Short mmCIF file of C-alpha atoms (C1' of nucleotides) in Angstrom, two decimals:
data_model
loop_
_atom_site.label_atom_id
_atom_site.label_comp_id
_atom_site.label_asym_id
_atom_site.label_seq_id
_atom_site.Cartn_x
_atom_site.Cartn_y
_atom_site.Cartn_z
CA MET X 127 -1.46 2.65 -26.60
CA ALA X 128 -3.04 -0.33 -27.99
CA ASP X 129 -5.91 -1.56 -25.83
CA ARG X 130 -4.42 -4.10 -23.46
CA PHE X 131 -5.88 -4.65 -20.29
CA VAL X 132 -2.67 -2.93 -18.29
CA ASP X 133 -3.18 0.43 -19.95
CA ASP X 134 -6.31 0.72 -17.76
CA TYR X 135 -5.15 -1.01 -14.84
CA LEU X 136 -3.68 0.88 -11.44
CA LEU X 137 -1.30 -0.59 -10.41
CA TYR X 138 0.48 0.02 -13.89
CA LEU X 139 -0.74 3.23 -13.61
CA LEU X 140 0.91 3.77 -10.54
CA ALA X 141 4.11 2.26 -11.27
CA ARG X 142 4.61 3.63 -14.89
CA ALA X 143 3.91 7.08 -14.10
CA SER X 144 6.13 6.78 -11.11
CA SER X 145 8.27 5.65 -13.57
CA GLU X 146 8.41 8.35 -16.40
CA VAL X 147 8.53 10.97 -14.18
CA SER X 148 11.11 10.10 -12.11
CA ALA X 149 13.23 9.07 -14.86
CA GLN X 150 14.69 12.58 -15.65
CA PHE X 151 15.44 13.29 -12.18
CA HIS X 152 16.98 9.92 -11.39
CA ALA X 153 19.14 10.77 -14.51
CA ASP X 154 20.89 13.80 -12.86
CA LEU X 155 21.04 12.30 -10.15
CA LYS X 156 24.15 10.44 -11.39
CA GLN X 157 25.51 13.70 -11.57
CA TYR X 158 25.54 14.57 -8.37
CA GLY X 159 27.52 11.46 -7.68
CA LEU X 160 24.13 9.61 -6.09
CA GLN X 161 21.99 6.88 -6.60
CA VAL X 162 18.67 6.77 -5.83
CA SER X 163 18.72 4.69 -2.56
CA GLU X 164 21.39 7.38 -1.08
CA TRP X 165 19.38 9.83 -2.43
CA ARG X 166 16.45 9.02 -0.71
CA VAL X 167 18.97 8.40 2.41
CA LEU X 168 20.03 11.74 2.04
CA ALA X 169 17.08 13.30 1.53
CA SER X 170 15.16 12.02 4.36
CA LEU X 171 18.02 12.86 7.01
CA SER X 172 18.99 15.98 5.72
CA ASP X 173 15.54 17.73 7.76
CA GLY X 174 15.59 15.53 11.59
CA ASP X 175 18.59 14.32 13.41
CA GLY X 176 19.10 10.86 13.01
CA MET X 177 16.89 7.94 11.44
CA LEU X 178 17.03 4.09 12.90
CA THR X 179 18.36 2.24 10.12
CA GLY X 180 14.64 0.31 9.60
CA GLU X 181 13.10 3.92 9.31
CA LEU X 182 15.38 4.30 6.57
CA ALA X 183 14.43 1.07 5.05
CA ALA X 184 10.95 2.19 5.11
CA ARG X 185 11.06 5.41 4.21
CA ALA X 186 13.77 4.50 1.23
CA LEU X 187 11.50 1.52 -0.15
CA GLN X 188 14.24 -1.06 0.39
CA GLN X 189 13.93 -4.13 2.54
CA GLN X 190 16.00 -3.92 5.47
CA PRO X 191 19.22 -6.10 4.54
CA THR X 192 19.47 -4.26 1.26
CA MET X 193 19.10 -0.76 3.57
CA THR X 194 22.04 -2.25 5.61
CA LYS X 195 24.57 -2.26 2.67
CA THR X 196 23.33 1.04 1.14
CA ILE X 197 24.86 2.38 4.76
CA ASP X 198 27.57 0.51 4.81
CA ARG X 199 28.36 2.05 0.98
CA MET X 200 27.50 5.07 2.41
CA VAL X 201 29.42 5.36 5.69
CA ARG X 202 32.75 4.16 3.08
CA SER X 203 31.81 7.06 0.51
CA GLY X 204 31.56 9.44 3.95
CA LEU X 205 28.27 10.60 3.61
CA VAL X 206 26.66 9.47 7.17
CA THR X 207 28.03 8.23 9.98
CA ARG X 208 26.74 5.02 11.67
CA ARG X 209 26.06 5.16 15.88
CA ARG X 210 24.64 2.56 18.28
CA GLY X 211 22.03 2.92 19.66
CA ALA X 212 21.26 4.97 23.30
CA PRO X 213 19.21 3.20 25.79
CA ASP X 214 18.49 0.60 23.14
CA ARG X 215 21.21 -1.02 21.83
CA ARG X 216 20.19 -3.07 19.06
CA GLN X 217 19.34 -0.24 16.93
CA VAL X 218 21.36 1.94 14.59
CA ARG X 219 20.88 5.49 14.17
CA VAL X 220 22.93 7.22 10.72
CA TYR X 221 23.40 10.81 11.18
CA ILE X 222 24.22 12.69 7.39
CA THR X 223 27.80 14.15 7.74
CA PRO X 224 28.88 17.61 6.53
CA GLU X 225 30.09 15.62 3.53
CA GLY X 226 26.64 14.27 3.13
CA ARG X 227 24.77 17.46 3.25
CA ARG X 228 26.99 19.35 1.22
CA ARG X 229 26.91 16.25 -1.61
CA VAL X 230 22.66 16.59 -1.15
CA GLU X 231 22.51 20.52 -1.70
CA ASN X 232 22.06 20.54 -5.48
CA ALA X 233 20.16 17.27 -5.42
CA LEU X 234 17.61 18.55 -3.23
CA ALA X 235 17.39 22.24 -5.19
CA ALA X 236 17.55 20.12 -8.28
CA ALA X 237 14.62 18.17 -6.81
CA LYS X 238 12.87 21.70 -5.81
CA ARG X 239 13.32 23.00 -9.61
CA HIS X 240 11.90 19.41 -10.94
CA GLU X 241 8.88 19.18 -9.15
CA ALA X 242 7.55 23.01 -10.13
CA GLU X 243 8.52 21.85 -13.56
CA VAL X 244 6.30 18.81 -13.77
CA LEU X 245 3.42 21.00 -11.66
CA SER X 246 3.77 23.37 -13.45
CA GLU X 247 1.16 21.90 -16.60
CA TYR X 248 -1.27 21.71 -13.59
CA SER X 249 -3.06 23.83 -11.47
CA ARG X 250 -2.52 24.72 -7.64
CA GLU X 251 -5.92 22.52 -7.15
CA GLU X 252 -5.20 19.70 -9.21
CA ALA X 253 -1.61 18.94 -7.94
CA ASP X 254 -2.85 19.05 -4.42
CA ARG X 255 -5.86 17.03 -5.23
CA LEU X 256 -3.34 14.52 -6.75
CA LYS X 257 -0.70 14.62 -3.96
CA SER X 258 -3.79 13.94 -1.41
CA MET X 259 -5.00 10.80 -3.80
CA LEU X 260 -1.66 9.59 -3.68
CA ARG X 261 -1.54 9.83 0.34
CA THR X 262 -4.74 8.67 0.81
CA LEU X 263 -3.64 5.02 -1.57
CA ILE X 264 -0.46 5.12 1.09
CA GLU X 265 -2.23 5.22 3.68
CA ARG X 266 -5.05 2.51 2.69
CA ASN X 267 -2.88 0.53 1.81
CA GLY X 268 0.15 1.01 4.35
CA ALA X 269 -0.39 -1.65 6.90
CA ALA X 270 -3.71 -2.48 6.11
CA ALA X 271 -3.26 -4.61 3.75
CA GLN X 272 -3.20 -7.51 6.20
CA ASP X 273 -6.55 -9.41 6.06
CA ASP X 274 -6.51 -10.29 2.30
CA MET U 38 4.75 11.62 9.68
CA ALA U 39 7.17 13.50 10.21
CA ASP U 40 7.61 17.09 8.25
CA ARG U 41 10.41 15.99 6.12
CA PHE U 42 10.94 17.09 2.46
CA VAL U 43 9.79 13.94 0.96
CA ASP U 44 7.27 13.70 2.68
CA ASP U 45 4.72 16.42 0.35
CA TYR U 46 7.62 15.51 -2.29
CA LEU U 47 5.74 14.52 -5.70
CA LEU U 48 8.19 11.69 -6.59
CA TYR U 49 8.10 10.18 -3.25
CA LEU U 50 4.74 9.78 -3.18
CA LEU U 51 4.18 8.57 -6.83
CA ALA U 52 7.08 5.74 -5.80
CA ARG U 53 5.66 4.92 -2.54
CA ALA U 54 2.22 4.61 -3.66
CA SER U 55 2.84 2.30 -6.28
CA SER U 56 4.88 0.61 -3.86
CA GLU U 57 2.70 0.41 -1.18
CA VAL U 58 -0.39 -0.45 -3.53
CA SER U 59 1.11 -3.32 -5.33
CA ALA U 60 2.95 -5.01 -2.15
CA GLN U 61 0.33 -7.40 -1.37
CA PHE U 62 -0.41 -8.48 -5.24
CA HIS U 63 3.27 -8.73 -5.77
CA ALA U 64 3.11 -10.81 -2.82
CA ASP U 65 0.49 -13.14 -4.29
CA LEU U 66 2.35 -13.45 -7.79
CA LYS U 67 4.85 -15.48 -6.04
CA GLN U 68 2.46 -17.75 -5.71
CA TYR U 69 1.40 -18.38 -9.33
CA GLY U 70 5.35 -18.83 -9.22
CA LEU U 71 5.63 -15.34 -11.10
CA GLN U 72 8.36 -12.40 -10.59
CA VAL U 73 7.16 -9.32 -11.46
CA SER U 74 8.13 -8.87 -15.04
CA GLU U 75 7.21 -11.91 -16.09
CA TRP U 76 4.01 -11.25 -14.40
CA ARG U 77 4.44 -7.85 -16.67
CA VAL U 78 5.73 -9.89 -19.88
CA LEU U 79 2.37 -11.71 -19.98
CA ALA U 80 0.17 -9.59 -19.16
CA SER U 81 1.18 -7.26 -22.20
CA LEU U 82 1.42 -10.72 -24.27
CA SER U 83 -2.02 -11.90 -23.52
CA ASP U 84 -3.99 -9.31 -25.60
CA GLY U 85 -2.00 -8.88 -29.06
CA ASP U 86 0.28 -11.34 -30.70
CA GLY U 87 3.59 -11.03 -29.80
CA MET U 88 5.19 -8.00 -29.01
CA LEU U 89 9.05 -7.17 -29.86
CA THR U 90 11.89 -7.16 -27.04
CA GLY U 91 12.03 -3.18 -26.79
CA GLU U 92 8.68 -2.70 -26.38
CA LEU U 93 8.30 -5.36 -24.07
CA ALA U 94 11.09 -3.53 -21.89
CA ALA U 95 9.09 -0.26 -22.37
CA ARG U 96 6.32 -1.51 -20.82
CA ALA U 97 7.88 -3.87 -18.19
CA LEU U 98 9.90 -0.89 -17.30
CA GLN U 99 12.88 -2.89 -18.08
CA GLN U 100 16.14 -1.76 -19.49
CA GLN U 101 16.41 -3.67 -22.68
CA PRO U 102 19.20 -5.57 -21.88
CA THR U 103 17.68 -6.64 -18.63
CA MET U 104 14.24 -7.31 -21.21
CA THR U 105 16.83 -9.40 -23.09
CA LYS U 106 17.43 -11.94 -19.70
CA THR U 107 13.87 -12.13 -18.70
CA ILE U 108 12.46 -13.31 -21.84
CA ASP U 109 15.72 -15.74 -21.72
CA ARG U 110 14.31 -16.78 -18.50
CA MET U 111 10.38 -17.18 -19.62
CA VAL U 112 12.12 -18.86 -22.72
CA ARG U 113 13.79 -21.86 -20.43
CA SER U 114 10.44 -21.93 -18.45
CA GLY U 115 8.84 -22.20 -20.79
CA LEU U 116 6.34 -19.34 -21.26
CA VAL U 117 7.24 -17.42 -23.87
CA THR U 118 8.92 -17.96 -27.50
CA ARG U 119 10.45 -16.06 -29.51
CA ARG U 120 11.18 -15.51 -33.29
CA ARG U 121 13.46 -13.15 -35.59
CA GLY U 122 11.20 -10.56 -37.20
CA ALA U 123 9.96 -10.73 -39.91
CA PRO U 124 10.58 -8.30 -42.70
CA ASP U 125 13.04 -6.68 -40.08
CA ARG U 126 15.78 -9.59 -38.99
CA ARG U 127 16.94 -7.40 -36.07
CA GLN U 128 13.87 -7.17 -34.01
CA VAL U 129 13.13 -10.49 -32.46
CA ARG U 130 8.94 -10.92 -31.68
CA VAL U 131 8.13 -12.75 -28.58
CA TYR U 132 4.76 -14.39 -28.32
CA ILE U 133 3.02 -15.97 -24.95
CA THR U 134 2.92 -20.15 -24.89
CA PRO U 135 -0.18 -21.82 -24.08
CA GLU U 136 1.92 -23.29 -20.40
CA GLY U 137 2.64 -19.22 -20.66
CA ARG U 138 -1.39 -18.21 -20.75
CA ARG U 139 -2.82 -21.10 -18.55
CA ARG U 140 0.25 -19.47 -15.41
CA VAL U 141 -1.01 -16.26 -16.38
CA GLU U 142 -4.88 -16.67 -16.02
CA ASN U 143 -5.47 -17.07 -12.64
CA ALA U 144 -2.84 -14.03 -12.21
CA LEU U 145 -5.37 -11.62 -14.04
CA ALA U 146 -7.60 -12.53 -12.35
CA ALA U 147 -5.97 -11.42 -9.01
CA ALA U 148 -5.00 -8.81 -10.21
CA LYS U 149 -8.84 -7.59 -11.23
CA ARG U 150 -10.04 -8.23 -7.85
CA HIS U 151 -7.67 -6.50 -6.36
CA GLU U 152 -7.36 -3.82 -7.96
CA ALA U 153 -11.26 -3.69 -7.76
CA GLU U 154 -10.46 -3.94 -3.83
CA VAL U 155 -7.96 -0.86 -3.79
CA LEU U 156 -10.54 1.47 -5.92
CA SER U 157 -13.65 0.09 -3.31
CA GLU U 158 -13.18 3.09 -1.15
CA TYR U 159 -13.48 5.42 -4.27
CA SER U 160 -16.50 6.62 -6.28
CA ARG U 161 -16.28 5.74 -9.35
CA GLU U 162 -15.59 9.43 -11.01
CA GLU U 163 -12.64 9.19 -8.26
CA ALA U 164 -11.06 6.54 -9.59
CA ASP U 165 -11.31 7.62 -13.30
CA ARG U 166 -9.98 11.05 -11.77
CA LEU U 167 -6.69 9.07 -10.31
CA LYS U 168 -6.42 7.25 -13.33
CA SER U 169 -6.29 9.84 -15.85
CA MET U 170 -3.99 11.99 -13.74
CA LEU U 171 -1.43 9.49 -13.61
CA ARG U 172 -2.20 8.63 -17.50
CA THR U 173 -1.45 12.65 -17.81
CA LEU U 174 1.64 12.65 -15.92
CA ILE U 175 2.96 8.99 -18.43
CA GLU U 176 1.67 11.21 -21.70
CA ARG U 177 3.56 14.82 -20.30
CA ASN U 178 7.21 12.85 -19.14
CA GLY U 179 7.29 9.27 -21.62
CA ALA U 180 9.26 11.39 -24.16
CA ALA U 181 9.21 15.19 -24.00
CA ALA U 182 11.52 15.11 -20.92
CA GLN U 183 14.58 15.14 -23.79
CA ASP U 184 14.75 19.02 -23.85
CA ASP U 185 15.37 19.81 -20.38
"C1'" DA D 278 26.50 0.78 -54.78
"C1'" DT D 279 29.98 1.75 -50.60
"C1'" DA D 280 30.48 3.79 -46.57
"C1'" DT D 281 28.46 5.80 -42.86
"C1'" DT D 282 25.04 6.25 -39.10
"C1'" DT D 283 21.56 4.32 -36.69
"C1'" DT D 284 18.43 0.77 -34.75
"C1'" DA D 285 17.53 -4.14 -32.45
"C1'" DT D 286 19.41 -7.15 -29.39
"C1'" DA D 287 22.60 -9.51 -27.00
"C1'" DT D 288 26.42 -10.61 -24.28
"C1'" DG D 289 29.88 -9.97 -20.19
"C1'" DA D 290 31.69 -8.05 -15.75
"C1'" DA D 291 30.44 -6.05 -11.51
"C1'" DA D 292 27.14 -3.85 -8.49
"C1'" DA D 293 22.64 -3.97 -6.45
"C1'" DG D 294 18.96 -6.62 -4.55
"C1'" DG D 295 16.23 -10.57 -2.35
"C1'" DA D 296 15.56 -14.31 0.48
"C1'" DA D 297 17.03 -16.59 4.74
"C1'" DT D 298 19.11 -17.14 8.57
"C1'" DA D 299 22.52 -15.05 12.26
"C1'" DT D 300 23.50 -12.26 16.13
"C1'" DG D 301 23.39 -9.13 19.81
"C1'" DT D 302 20.06 -6.81 22.76
"C1'" DT D 303 15.65 -6.01 24.89
"C1'" DT D 304 11.26 -8.05 26.13
"C1'" DT D 305 7.62 -10.86 28.17
"C1'" DT D 306 6.68 -14.82 30.38
"C1'" DG D 307 5.91 -17.99 34.11
"C1'" DC B 81 15.11 -14.15 37.87
"C1'" DA B 82 15.51 -17.44 34.42
"C1'" DA B 83 13.73 -19.27 29.88
"C1'" DA B 84 11.15 -17.74 25.86
"C1'" DA B 85 9.76 -14.75 22.92
"C1'" DA B 86 10.14 -10.67 20.02
"C1'" DC B 87 13.07 -6.87 17.98
"C1'" DA B 88 16.90 -4.54 15.14
"C1'" DT B 89 20.26 -4.76 12.44
"C1'" DA B 90 24.08 -7.58 10.21
"C1'" DT B 91 25.19 -11.78 7.18
"C1'" DT B 92 25.22 -15.24 3.57
"C1'" DC B 93 24.13 -17.15 -0.60
"C1'" DC B 94 21.99 -16.68 -5.02
"C1'" DT B 95 19.72 -14.08 -8.45
"C1'" DT B 96 18.77 -10.30 -10.88
"C1'" DT B 97 20.16 -5.73 -12.74
"C1'" DT B 98 23.04 -2.15 -14.28
"C1'" DC B 99 26.59 -0.15 -17.59
"C1'" DA B 100 29.16 -0.27 -21.67
"C1'" DT B 101 29.97 -2.32 -25.42
"C1'" DA B 102 29.63 -5.90 -29.28
"C1'" DT B 103 26.87 -7.95 -33.24
"C1'" DA B 104 23.94 -7.77 -36.87
"C1'" DA B 105 20.49 -6.04 -40.12
"C1'" DA B 106 18.44 -1.78 -42.27
"C1'" DA B 107 18.44 3.28 -43.27
"C1'" DT B 108 20.63 6.94 -44.95
"C1'" DA B 109 24.45 9.76 -47.39
"C1'" DT B 110 28.18 10.48 -50.38
#
DNA sequence: ATATTTTATATGAAAAGGAATATGTTTTTG
DNA sequence: CAAAAACATATTCCTTTTCATATAAAATAT
């Protein structure tokens, strides 16, 4: 590692850590026939019961128009369904299908194994501290950066 | 925050922290007329003296074919130049131009200000610990993930 | 030395993403 | 209640990225 500015730059360390740590798992996702954004949608939908397009966009780190297209694809391949919002007819609620649930199960198991492996080099305390710092970063920069 | 799997999933926390922390600065970059990938290239080139296409790809978190096209654009807009490798003629070495240097200067200053602001909420020790953990993640997952 | 394999970069077609805006719906205002 | 504003999602056009592969130069093997 040369002694360049970026080597000690927080934004770069974050982006690179995310990229490096995710690389192997994202490669595995292809073997389950899932794109990264599809995986994020299915993982988000696998717990609750339906989410709005906008909520999914925020969670999958995509913009809303991109999420509309992601959902288009997933509807076409039978992973999710769309239903028009109940009282508020502007909304579109997205639900995971049985096929989607089937497809995401292995990926969820693989994600848990992979995370355990990455964290195996850390003590429980270190791992908690890392996650806690990341959560703090997310909270502090989430919607507060308006007044810059 | 609902109690979904992803809310405590390391890869998601990393991706989201990176995304949230970078969002404001990446928006500012547009005002300097730079794309994120262009900024990463120029920031990498601003210290040393020329880097190979492949090195830049790794640094800018892009694939090699994408970097070739990024450099194409940057050559067209006069931010960098290309020179064929010296002993090894397969290589292509990329250099920042005076115009590139001029364009990246404000962005570099803004990056330093922004980083200081993000880290202002942490003590020096906490900041160092965060960066150190990120560096560890990068190193341990950088090229070792082959034997999975 | 020649053939083979590896390495570095480039190319081309197809997929995905981004920015601006359109559409339809609800909320707010006067 | 009518008009205006705010909202949630969709659409369009254009740029960027991906994937697979081509090209060309070194390194290695026979």
